[in-house]
Short mmCIF file of C-alpha atoms in Angstrom, two decimals:
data_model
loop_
_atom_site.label_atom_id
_atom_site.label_comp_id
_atom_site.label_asym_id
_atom_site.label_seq_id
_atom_site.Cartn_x
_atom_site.Cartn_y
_atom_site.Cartn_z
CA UNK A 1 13.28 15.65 34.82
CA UNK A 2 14.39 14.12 32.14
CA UNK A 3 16.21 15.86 29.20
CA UNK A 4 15.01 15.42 25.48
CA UNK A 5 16.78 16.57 23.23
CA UNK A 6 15.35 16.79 19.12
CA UNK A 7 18.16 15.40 17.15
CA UNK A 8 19.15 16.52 13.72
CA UNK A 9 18.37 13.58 11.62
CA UNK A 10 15.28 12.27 9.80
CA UNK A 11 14.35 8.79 10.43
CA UNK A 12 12.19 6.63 7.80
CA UNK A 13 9.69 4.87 10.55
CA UNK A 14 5.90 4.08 9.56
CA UNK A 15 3.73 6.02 12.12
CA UNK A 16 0.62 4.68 13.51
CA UNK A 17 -1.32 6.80 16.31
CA UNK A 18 2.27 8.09 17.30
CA UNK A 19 4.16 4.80 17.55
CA UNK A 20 7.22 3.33 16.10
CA UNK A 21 6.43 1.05 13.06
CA UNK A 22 5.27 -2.50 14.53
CA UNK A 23 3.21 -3.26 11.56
CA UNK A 24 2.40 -2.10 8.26
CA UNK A 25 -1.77 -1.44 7.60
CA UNK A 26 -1.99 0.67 4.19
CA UNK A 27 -4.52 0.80 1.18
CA UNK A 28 -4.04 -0.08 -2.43
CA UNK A 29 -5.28 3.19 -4.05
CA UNK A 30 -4.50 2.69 -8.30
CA UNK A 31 -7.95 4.00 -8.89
CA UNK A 32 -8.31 6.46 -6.75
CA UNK A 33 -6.26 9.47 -8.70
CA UNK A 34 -8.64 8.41 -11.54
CA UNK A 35 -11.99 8.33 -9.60
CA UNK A 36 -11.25 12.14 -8.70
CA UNK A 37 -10.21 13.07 -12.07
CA UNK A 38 -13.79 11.84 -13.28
CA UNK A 39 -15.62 13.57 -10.43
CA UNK A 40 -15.31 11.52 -7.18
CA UNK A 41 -16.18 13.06 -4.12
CA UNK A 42 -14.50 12.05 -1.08
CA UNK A 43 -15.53 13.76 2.59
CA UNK A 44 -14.88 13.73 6.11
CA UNK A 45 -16.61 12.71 9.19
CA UNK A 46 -18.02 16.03 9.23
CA UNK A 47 -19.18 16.08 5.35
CA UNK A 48 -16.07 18.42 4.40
CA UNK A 49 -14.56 17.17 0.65
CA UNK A 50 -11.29 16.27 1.53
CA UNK A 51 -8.16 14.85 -0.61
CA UNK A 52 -8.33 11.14 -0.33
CA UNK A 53 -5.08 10.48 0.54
CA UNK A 54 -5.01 13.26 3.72
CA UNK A 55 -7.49 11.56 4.89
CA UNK A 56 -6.06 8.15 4.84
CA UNK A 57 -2.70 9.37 6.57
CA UNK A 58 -4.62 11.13 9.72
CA UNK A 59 -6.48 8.07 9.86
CA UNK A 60 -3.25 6.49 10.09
CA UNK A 61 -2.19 4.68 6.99
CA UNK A 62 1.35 4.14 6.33
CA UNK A 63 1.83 2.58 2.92
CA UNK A 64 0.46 2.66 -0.69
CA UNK A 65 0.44 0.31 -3.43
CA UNK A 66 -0.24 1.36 -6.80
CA UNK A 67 -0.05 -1.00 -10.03
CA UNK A 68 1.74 0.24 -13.34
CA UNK A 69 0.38 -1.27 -16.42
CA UNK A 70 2.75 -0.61 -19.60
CA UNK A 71 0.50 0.99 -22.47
CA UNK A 72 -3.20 0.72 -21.34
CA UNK A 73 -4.19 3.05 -23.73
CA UNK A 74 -4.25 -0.19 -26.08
CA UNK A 75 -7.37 -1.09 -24.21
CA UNK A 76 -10.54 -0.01 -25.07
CA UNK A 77 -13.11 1.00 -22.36
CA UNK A 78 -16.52 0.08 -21.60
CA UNK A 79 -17.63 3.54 -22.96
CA UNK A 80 -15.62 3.03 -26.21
CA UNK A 81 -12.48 5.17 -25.35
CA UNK A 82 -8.83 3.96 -24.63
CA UNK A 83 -7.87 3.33 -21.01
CA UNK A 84 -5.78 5.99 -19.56
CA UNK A 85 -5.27 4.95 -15.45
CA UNK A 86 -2.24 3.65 -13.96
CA UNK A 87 0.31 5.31 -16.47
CA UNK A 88 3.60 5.96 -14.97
CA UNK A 89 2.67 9.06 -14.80
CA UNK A 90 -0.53 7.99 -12.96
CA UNK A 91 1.38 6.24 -10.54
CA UNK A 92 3.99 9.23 -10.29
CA UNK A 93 1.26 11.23 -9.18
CA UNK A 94 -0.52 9.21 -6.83
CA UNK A 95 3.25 8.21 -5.57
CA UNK A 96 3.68 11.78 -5.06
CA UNK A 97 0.39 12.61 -2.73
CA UNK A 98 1.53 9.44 -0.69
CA UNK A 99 4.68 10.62 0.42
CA UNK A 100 3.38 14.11 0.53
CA UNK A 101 1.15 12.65 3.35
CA UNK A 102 4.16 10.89 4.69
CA UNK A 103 3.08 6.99 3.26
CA UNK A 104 5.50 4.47 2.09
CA UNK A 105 5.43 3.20 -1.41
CA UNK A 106 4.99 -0.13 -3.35
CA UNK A 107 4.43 -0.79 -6.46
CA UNK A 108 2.59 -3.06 -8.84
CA UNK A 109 4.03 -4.34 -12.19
CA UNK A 110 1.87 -5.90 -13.60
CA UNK A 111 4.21 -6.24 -16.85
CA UNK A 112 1.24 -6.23 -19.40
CA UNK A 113 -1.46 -3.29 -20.91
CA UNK A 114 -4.30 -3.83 -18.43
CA UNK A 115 -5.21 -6.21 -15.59
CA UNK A 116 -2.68 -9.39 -15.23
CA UNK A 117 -4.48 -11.88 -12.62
CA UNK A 118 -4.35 -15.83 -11.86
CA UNK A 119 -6.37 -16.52 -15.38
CA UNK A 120 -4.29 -13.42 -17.08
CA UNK A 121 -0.42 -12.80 -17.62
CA UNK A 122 -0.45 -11.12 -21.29
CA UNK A 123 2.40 -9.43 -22.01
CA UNK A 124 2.07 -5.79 -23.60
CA UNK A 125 1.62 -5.55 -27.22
CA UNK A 126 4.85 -3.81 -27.51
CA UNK A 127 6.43 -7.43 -26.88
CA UNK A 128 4.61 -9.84 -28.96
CA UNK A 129 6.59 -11.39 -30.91
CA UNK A 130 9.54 -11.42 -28.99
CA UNK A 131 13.03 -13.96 -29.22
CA UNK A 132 13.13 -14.89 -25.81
CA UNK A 133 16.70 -12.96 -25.59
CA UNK A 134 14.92 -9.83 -26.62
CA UNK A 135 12.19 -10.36 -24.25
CA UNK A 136 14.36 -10.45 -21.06
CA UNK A 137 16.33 -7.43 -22.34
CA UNK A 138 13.22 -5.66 -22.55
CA UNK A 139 11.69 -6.38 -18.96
CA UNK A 140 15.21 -5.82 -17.77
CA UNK A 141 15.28 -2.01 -19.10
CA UNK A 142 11.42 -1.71 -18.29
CA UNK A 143 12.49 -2.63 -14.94
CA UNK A 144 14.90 -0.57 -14.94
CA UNK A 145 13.93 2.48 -16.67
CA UNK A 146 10.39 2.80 -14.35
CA UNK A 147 12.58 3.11 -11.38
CA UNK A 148 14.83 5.74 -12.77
CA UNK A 149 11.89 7.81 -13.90
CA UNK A 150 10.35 7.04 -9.83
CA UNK A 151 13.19 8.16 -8.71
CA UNK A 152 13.97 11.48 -10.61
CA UNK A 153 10.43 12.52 -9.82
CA UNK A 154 10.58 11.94 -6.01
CA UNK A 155 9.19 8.90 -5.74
CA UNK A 156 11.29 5.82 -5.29
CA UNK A 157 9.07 2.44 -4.14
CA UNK A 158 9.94 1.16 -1.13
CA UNK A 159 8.82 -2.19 -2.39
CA UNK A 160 8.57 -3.39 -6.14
CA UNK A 161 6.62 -6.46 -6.86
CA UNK A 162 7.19 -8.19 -10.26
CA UNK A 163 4.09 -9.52 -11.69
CA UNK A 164 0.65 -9.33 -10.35
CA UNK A 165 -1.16 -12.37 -8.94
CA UNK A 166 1.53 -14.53 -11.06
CA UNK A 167 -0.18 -17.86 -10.20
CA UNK A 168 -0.03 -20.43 -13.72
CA UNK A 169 2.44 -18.07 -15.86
CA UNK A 170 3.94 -14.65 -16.46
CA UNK A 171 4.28 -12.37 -19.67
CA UNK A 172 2.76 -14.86 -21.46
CA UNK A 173 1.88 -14.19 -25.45
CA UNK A 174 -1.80 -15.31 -24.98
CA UNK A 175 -4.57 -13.83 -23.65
CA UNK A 176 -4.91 -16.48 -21.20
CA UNK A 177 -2.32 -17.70 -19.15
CA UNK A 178 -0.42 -20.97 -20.41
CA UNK A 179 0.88 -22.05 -17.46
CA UNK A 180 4.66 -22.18 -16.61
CA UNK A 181 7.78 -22.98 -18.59
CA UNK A 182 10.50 -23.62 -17.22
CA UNK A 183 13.53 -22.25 -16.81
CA UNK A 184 12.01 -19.54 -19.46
CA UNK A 185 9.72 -18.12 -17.01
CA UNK A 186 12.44 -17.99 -14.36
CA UNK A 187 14.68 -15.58 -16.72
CA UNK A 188 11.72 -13.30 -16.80
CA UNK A 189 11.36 -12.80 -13.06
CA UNK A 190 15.64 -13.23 -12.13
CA UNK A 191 16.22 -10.73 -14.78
CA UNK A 192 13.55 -8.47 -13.12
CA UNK A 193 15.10 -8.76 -10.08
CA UNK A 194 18.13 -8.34 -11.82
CA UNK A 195 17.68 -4.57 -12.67
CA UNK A 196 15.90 -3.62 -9.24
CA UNK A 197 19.24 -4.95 -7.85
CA UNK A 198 21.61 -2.60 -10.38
CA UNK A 199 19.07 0.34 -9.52
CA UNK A 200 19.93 -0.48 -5.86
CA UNK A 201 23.30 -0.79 -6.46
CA UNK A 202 23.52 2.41 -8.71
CA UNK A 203 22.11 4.64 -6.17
CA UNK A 204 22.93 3.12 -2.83
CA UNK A 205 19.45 2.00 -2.44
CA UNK A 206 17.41 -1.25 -0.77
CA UNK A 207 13.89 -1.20 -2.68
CA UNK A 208 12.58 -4.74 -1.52
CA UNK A 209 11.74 -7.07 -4.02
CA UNK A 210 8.80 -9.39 -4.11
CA UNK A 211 6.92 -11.91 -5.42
CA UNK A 212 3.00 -12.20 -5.49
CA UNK A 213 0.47 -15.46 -5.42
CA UNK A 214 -2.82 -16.13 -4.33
CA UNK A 215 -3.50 -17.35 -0.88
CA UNK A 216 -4.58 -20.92 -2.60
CA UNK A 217 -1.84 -21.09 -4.43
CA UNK A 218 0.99 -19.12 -2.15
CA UNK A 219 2.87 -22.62 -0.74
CA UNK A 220 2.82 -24.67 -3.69
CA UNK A 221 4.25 -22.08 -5.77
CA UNK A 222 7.04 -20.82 -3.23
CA UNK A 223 8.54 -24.15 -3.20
CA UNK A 224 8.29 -24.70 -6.85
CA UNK A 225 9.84 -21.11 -7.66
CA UNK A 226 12.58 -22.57 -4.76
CA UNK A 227 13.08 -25.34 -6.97
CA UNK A 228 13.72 -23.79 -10.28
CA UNK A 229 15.89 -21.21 -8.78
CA UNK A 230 13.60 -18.03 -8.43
CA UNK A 231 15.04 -17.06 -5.37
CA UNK A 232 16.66 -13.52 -5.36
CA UNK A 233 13.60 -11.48 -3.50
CA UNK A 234 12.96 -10.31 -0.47
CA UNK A 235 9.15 -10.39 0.28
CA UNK A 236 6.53 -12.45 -0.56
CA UNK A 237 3.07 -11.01 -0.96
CA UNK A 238 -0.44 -12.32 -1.23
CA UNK A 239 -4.11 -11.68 -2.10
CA UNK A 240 -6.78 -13.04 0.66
CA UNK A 241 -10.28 -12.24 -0.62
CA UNK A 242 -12.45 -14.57 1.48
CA UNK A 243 -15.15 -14.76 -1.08
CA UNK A 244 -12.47 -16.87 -3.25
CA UNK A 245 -10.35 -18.47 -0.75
CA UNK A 246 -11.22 -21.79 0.54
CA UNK A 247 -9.93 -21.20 3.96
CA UNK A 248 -12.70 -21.46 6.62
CA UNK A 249 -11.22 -19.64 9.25
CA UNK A 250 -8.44 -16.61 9.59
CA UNK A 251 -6.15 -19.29 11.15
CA UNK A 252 -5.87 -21.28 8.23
CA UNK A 253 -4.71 -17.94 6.51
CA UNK A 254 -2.42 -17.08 9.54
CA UNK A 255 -0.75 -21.00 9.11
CA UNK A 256 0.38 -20.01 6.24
CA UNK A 257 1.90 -16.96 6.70
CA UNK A 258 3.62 -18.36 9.30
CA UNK A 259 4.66 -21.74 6.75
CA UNK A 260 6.09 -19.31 4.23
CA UNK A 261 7.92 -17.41 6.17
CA UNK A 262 9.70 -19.75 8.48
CA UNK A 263 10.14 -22.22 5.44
CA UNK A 264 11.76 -19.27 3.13
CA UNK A 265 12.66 -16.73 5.53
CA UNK A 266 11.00 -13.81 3.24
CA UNK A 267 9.18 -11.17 4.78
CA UNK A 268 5.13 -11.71 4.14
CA UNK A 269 2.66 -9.33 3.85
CA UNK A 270 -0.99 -9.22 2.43
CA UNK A 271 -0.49 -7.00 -0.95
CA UNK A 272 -4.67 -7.42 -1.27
CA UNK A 273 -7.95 -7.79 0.65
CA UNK A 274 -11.51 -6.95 0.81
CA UNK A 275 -14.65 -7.29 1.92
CA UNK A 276 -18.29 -5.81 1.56
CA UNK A 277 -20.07 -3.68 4.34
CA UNK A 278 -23.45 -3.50 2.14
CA UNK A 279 -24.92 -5.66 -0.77
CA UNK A 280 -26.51 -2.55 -2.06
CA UNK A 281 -25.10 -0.43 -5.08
CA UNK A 282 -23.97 3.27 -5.61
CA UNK A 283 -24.57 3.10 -9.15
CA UNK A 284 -25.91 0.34 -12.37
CA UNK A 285 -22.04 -1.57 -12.55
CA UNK A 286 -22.83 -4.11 -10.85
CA UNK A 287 -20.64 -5.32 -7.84
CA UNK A 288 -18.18 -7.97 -8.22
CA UNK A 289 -18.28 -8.89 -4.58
CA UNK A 290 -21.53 -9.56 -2.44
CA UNK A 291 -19.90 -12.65 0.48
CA UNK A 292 -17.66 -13.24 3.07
CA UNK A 293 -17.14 -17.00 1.23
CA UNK A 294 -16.58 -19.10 4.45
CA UNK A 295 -16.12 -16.79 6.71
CA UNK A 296 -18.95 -16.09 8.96
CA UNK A 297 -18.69 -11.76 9.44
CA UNK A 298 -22.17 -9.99 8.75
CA UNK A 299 -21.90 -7.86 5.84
CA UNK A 300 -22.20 -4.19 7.77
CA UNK A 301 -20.03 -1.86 8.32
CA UNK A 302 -18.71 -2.60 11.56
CA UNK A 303 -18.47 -6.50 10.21
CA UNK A 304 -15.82 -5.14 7.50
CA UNK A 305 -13.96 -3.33 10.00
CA UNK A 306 -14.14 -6.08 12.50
CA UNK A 307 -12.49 -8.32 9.63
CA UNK A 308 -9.61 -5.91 8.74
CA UNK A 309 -8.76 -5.63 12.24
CA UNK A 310 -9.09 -9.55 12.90
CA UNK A 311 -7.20 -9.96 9.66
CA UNK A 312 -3.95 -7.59 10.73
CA UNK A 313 -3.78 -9.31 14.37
CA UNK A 314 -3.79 -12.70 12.66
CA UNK A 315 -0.98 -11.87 10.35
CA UNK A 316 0.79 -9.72 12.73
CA UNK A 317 1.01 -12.84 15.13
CA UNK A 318 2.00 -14.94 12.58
CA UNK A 319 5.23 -13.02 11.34
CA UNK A 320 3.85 -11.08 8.71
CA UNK A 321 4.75 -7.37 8.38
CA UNK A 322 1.63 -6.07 6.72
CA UNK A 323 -1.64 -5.91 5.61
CA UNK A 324 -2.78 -3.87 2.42
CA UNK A 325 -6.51 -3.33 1.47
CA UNK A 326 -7.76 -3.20 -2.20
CA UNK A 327 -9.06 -0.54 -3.43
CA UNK A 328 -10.17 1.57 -0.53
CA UNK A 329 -11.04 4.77 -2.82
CA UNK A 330 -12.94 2.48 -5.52
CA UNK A 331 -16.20 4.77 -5.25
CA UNK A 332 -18.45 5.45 -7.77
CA UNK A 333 -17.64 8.55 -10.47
CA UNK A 334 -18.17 8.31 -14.62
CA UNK A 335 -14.87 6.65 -14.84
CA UNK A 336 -15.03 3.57 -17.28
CA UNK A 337 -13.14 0.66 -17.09
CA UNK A 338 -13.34 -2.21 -19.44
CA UNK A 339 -16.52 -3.90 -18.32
CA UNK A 340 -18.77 -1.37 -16.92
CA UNK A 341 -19.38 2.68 -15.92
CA UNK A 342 -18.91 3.89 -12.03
CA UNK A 343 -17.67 1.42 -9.39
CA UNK A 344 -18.11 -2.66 -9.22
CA UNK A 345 -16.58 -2.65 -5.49
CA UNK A 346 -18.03 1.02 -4.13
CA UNK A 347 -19.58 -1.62 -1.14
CA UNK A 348 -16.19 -2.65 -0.53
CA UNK A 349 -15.03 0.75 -0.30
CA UNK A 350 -14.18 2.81 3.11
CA UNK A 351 -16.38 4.99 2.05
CA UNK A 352 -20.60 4.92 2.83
CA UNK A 353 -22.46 5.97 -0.55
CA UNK A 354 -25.45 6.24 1.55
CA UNK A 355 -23.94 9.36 3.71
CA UNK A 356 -22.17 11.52 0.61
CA UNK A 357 -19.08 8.98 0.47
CA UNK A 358 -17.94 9.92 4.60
CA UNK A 359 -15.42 7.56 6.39
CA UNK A 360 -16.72 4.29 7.26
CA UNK A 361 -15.88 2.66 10.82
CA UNK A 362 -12.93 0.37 8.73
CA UNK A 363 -10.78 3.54 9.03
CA UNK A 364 -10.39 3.03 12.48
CA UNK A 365 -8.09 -0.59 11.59
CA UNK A 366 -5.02 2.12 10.37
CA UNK A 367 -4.42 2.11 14.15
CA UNK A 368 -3.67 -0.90 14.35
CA UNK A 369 -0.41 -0.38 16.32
CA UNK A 370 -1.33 2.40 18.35
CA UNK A 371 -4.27 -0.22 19.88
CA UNK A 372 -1.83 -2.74 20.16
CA UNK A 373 0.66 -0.71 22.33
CA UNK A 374 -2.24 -0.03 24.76
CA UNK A 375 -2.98 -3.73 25.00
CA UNK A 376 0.60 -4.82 25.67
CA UNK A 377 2.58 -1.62 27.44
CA UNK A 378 5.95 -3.00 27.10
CA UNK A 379 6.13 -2.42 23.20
CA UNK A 380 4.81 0.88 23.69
CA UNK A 381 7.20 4.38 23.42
CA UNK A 382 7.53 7.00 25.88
CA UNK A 383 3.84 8.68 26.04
CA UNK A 384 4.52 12.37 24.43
CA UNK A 385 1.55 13.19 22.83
CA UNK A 386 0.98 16.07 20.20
CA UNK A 387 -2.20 18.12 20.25
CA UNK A 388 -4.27 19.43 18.39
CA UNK A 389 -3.66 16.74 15.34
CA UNK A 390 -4.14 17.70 12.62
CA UNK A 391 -3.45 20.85 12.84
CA UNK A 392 -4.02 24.14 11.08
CA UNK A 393 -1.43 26.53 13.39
CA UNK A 394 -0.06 25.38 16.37
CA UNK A 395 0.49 22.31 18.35
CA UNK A 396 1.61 21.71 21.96
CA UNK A 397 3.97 18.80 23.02
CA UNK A 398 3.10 17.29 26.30
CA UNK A 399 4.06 14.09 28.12
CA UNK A 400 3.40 12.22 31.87
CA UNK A 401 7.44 13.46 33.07
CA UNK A 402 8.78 16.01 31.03
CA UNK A 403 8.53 18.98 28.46
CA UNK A 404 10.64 19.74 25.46
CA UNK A 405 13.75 21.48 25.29
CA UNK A 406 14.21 21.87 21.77
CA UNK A 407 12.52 20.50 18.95
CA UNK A 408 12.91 19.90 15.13
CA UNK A 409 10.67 19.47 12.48
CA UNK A 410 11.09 17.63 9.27
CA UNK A 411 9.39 17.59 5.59
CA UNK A 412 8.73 13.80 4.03
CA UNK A 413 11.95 14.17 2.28
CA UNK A 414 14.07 14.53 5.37
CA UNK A 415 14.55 18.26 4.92
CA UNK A 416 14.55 20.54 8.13
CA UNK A 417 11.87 23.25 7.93
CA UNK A 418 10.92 24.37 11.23
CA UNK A 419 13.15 24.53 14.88
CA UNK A 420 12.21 25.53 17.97
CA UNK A 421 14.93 25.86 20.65
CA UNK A 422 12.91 26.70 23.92
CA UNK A 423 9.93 25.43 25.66
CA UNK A 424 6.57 27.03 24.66
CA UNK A 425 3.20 26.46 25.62
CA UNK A 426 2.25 26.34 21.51
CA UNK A 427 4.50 25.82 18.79
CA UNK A 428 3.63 27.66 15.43
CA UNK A 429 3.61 25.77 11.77
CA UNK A 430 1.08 28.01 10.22
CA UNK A 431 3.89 28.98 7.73
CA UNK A 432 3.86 25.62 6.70
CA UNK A 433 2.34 23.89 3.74
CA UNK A 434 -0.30 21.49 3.96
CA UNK A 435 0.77 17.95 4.76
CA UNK A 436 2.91 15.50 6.87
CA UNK A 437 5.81 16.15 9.17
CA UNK A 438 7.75 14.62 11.60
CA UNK A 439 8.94 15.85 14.77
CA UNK A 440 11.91 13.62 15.95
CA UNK A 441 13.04 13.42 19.57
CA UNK A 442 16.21 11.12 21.55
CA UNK A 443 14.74 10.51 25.07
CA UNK A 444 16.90 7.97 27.12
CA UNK A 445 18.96 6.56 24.06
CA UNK A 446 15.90 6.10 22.75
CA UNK A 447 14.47 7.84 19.33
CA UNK A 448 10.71 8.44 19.30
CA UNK A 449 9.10 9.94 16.13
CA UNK A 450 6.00 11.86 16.23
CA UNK A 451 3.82 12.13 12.52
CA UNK A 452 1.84 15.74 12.79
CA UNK A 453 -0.66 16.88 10.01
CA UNK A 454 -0.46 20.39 8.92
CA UNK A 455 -4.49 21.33 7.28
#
């Protein structure tokens, strides 16, 4: 038989259905902390209210993005009050639930008060006005300064993307986007990248940095950042909503993930997606989505799941490294943003209004890697499998050859909490909080990382 052994170190892999990180398939979730605090329901297959992001780590997801907008409190809502969402400490919290739940982290600058898109790049109020000198020194110690405060709360970003959708300009002084200057518009994102590099550097870090365009936009402006010397970044990401793309097919998308990266060698992944299940509403705001654009997918729920899935193949075989939907936990409450009351994209949500907000079949794409390694074996790990997960008190460990020696169990912050030194039928967590652990194991040189949920 052979002889595993758990070894006494945590290691940082993305867990899908048990594997080794091939992929990344997470959710964008900047509303969700928001939707709950204005009375959101979210539930289980089985009609239980559970804590959104639980539910998207059993289901598999292994990343979060959350945007950061500077002072959106200068924004007035559509119900005549000032914005409060995606604070830092907004993001601190919802940061903090992720990796509770075992998730990596990205983050969203969008560098102004509210929403900065293709047709929007305002800079916050705090800055208007700004020399151009005392501009840069104030993204620099923004930059800087949001990490530092990530950091001391728990939550450092694995990836930090600087700007939002920066496709004609970028902390611009008008309301609409004035297109690009150059080389002042390169200051603002080098000196960006600047300070993520001295937070690396004073903490012995490697948050990624990256950049983020539009799918119609994504080649034309990598080669024209190349040319003015924007260069110092590790990741390109990019929004594909079909309804606005003029792609006609997911291989045109797939081409050019595969252009970018070979052409810049940057790691790609899609930062946002969606796509409607119903046409029908949860509430009066109306929805800002209703078509697949050219694609030909029937709007139903197993049509939006067979897109996601479709979509993370396509971008896996082209040399991405992820896919990221937007904004999975949009549902309807009595929050109010700036143009309306409840939810404009609740039928682009993973969650069916019609059946008390329960999972949707799209759920099923988060395992994405674990239905991969059963179509091609050879990338697959040795086949231990944990049972009952989630679980509420004990688990047992079994796989084809062999049984566990020892084993050790780790918290999302690589702390030991739990060993257990000699084979057992059942091992016993019910001492344990609720969340996400990791069991590690070395089997033949090889280390295998199982993700268990403790209810």
């Amino acid at each position: 038989m052979k002889k595993i052994v758990a070894i006494i170190i945590f290691v940082f892999l993305f867990q899908i259905g048990g594997q080794s990180q091939c992929f990344t398939v997470g959710a964008d979730l900047s509303y969700t902390n928001s939707v709950l605090a204005h009375g959101g329901i979210y539930r289980d297959a089985s009609y239980n209210v559970i804590n959104p992001y639980l539910l998207f780590a059993q289901k598999g997801a292994n990343m979060v993005r959350m945007r950061l907008w500077h002072t959106p409190s200068n924004i007035i809502n559509s119900c005549g009050n000032p914005i409060t969402e995606n604070t830092i400490t907004d993001v601190i919290q919802g940061f903090q639930q992720a990796k509770l739940h075992g998730m990596k982290l990205n983050l969203a600058i969008h560098y102004g008060d509210y929403f900065n898109d293709p047709s929007t790049q305002k800079r916050p109020q705090a800055w208007m006005g700004l020399s151009h000198a005392v501009l840069l020194d104030s993204i620099y110690n923004y930059t800087f300064s949001t990490l530092e405060k990530l950091r001391t709360n728990g939550v450092t970003p694995d990836i930090v993307a600087v700007g939002n959708e920066t496709t004609w300009g970028f902390i611009d002084a008008t309301a609409t986007t004035n297109g690009w200057t150059w080389p002042e518009d390169a200051d603002k994102f080098n000196i960006a990248f600047t300070a993520i590099d001295n937070f690396n550097g004073a903490h012995s870090l490697s948050v990624k940095k990256a950049l983020h365009f539009t799918d119609s936009t994504a080649a034309w402006l990598a080669g024209l950042f190349n040319s003015n010397n924007v260069v110092n970044f590790d990741m390109i990401g990019l929004s594909f909503y079909p309804v606005w793309s003029n792609f006609t097919s997911l291989q045109q998308f797939g081409n050019l993930v595969t252009q970018l990266h070979t052409t810049y060698n940057k790691e790609i992944m899609v930062f946002e997606t969606g796509v409607p299940w119903t046409t029908a509403s949860g509430d009066n705001y109306n929805n800002i989505i209703n078509s697949y654009g050219n694609l030909s997918y029937p709007i139903t729920p197993l049509g939006q799941k067979n897109f996601f899935s479709d979509l993370s193949l396509m971008v896996y075989n082209s040399g991405g490294t992820g896919v990221l939907y937007w904004e999975p936990g949009f549902i309807s409450s009595t929050l109010c943003d700036k143009w309306g009351q409840g939810s404009s994209y609740e039928n682009l949500s993973f969650f069916n209004f019609t059946a008390s907000n329960t999972p949707l079949p799209v759920f099923d794409v988060f395992n994405f890697c674990a239905n991969l390694a059963n179509e091609n074996p050879e990338i697959a790990t040795p086949e231990i499998v944990i049972s009952p997960n989630p679980t509420s008190n004990t688990f047992s460990i079994t796989d084809r050859n062999t049984a566990p020696k020892s084993i050790r169990i780790t918290d999302c912050l690589g702390r030991s909490v739990k060993n257990f030194d000699s084979n057992q039928d059942f091992y016993d967590i019910s001492d344990l909080h609720s969340g996400v652990y990791f069991i590690t194991f070395s089997i033949e040189n090889k280390i295998i990382v199982k993700r268990i949920v403790k209810e």
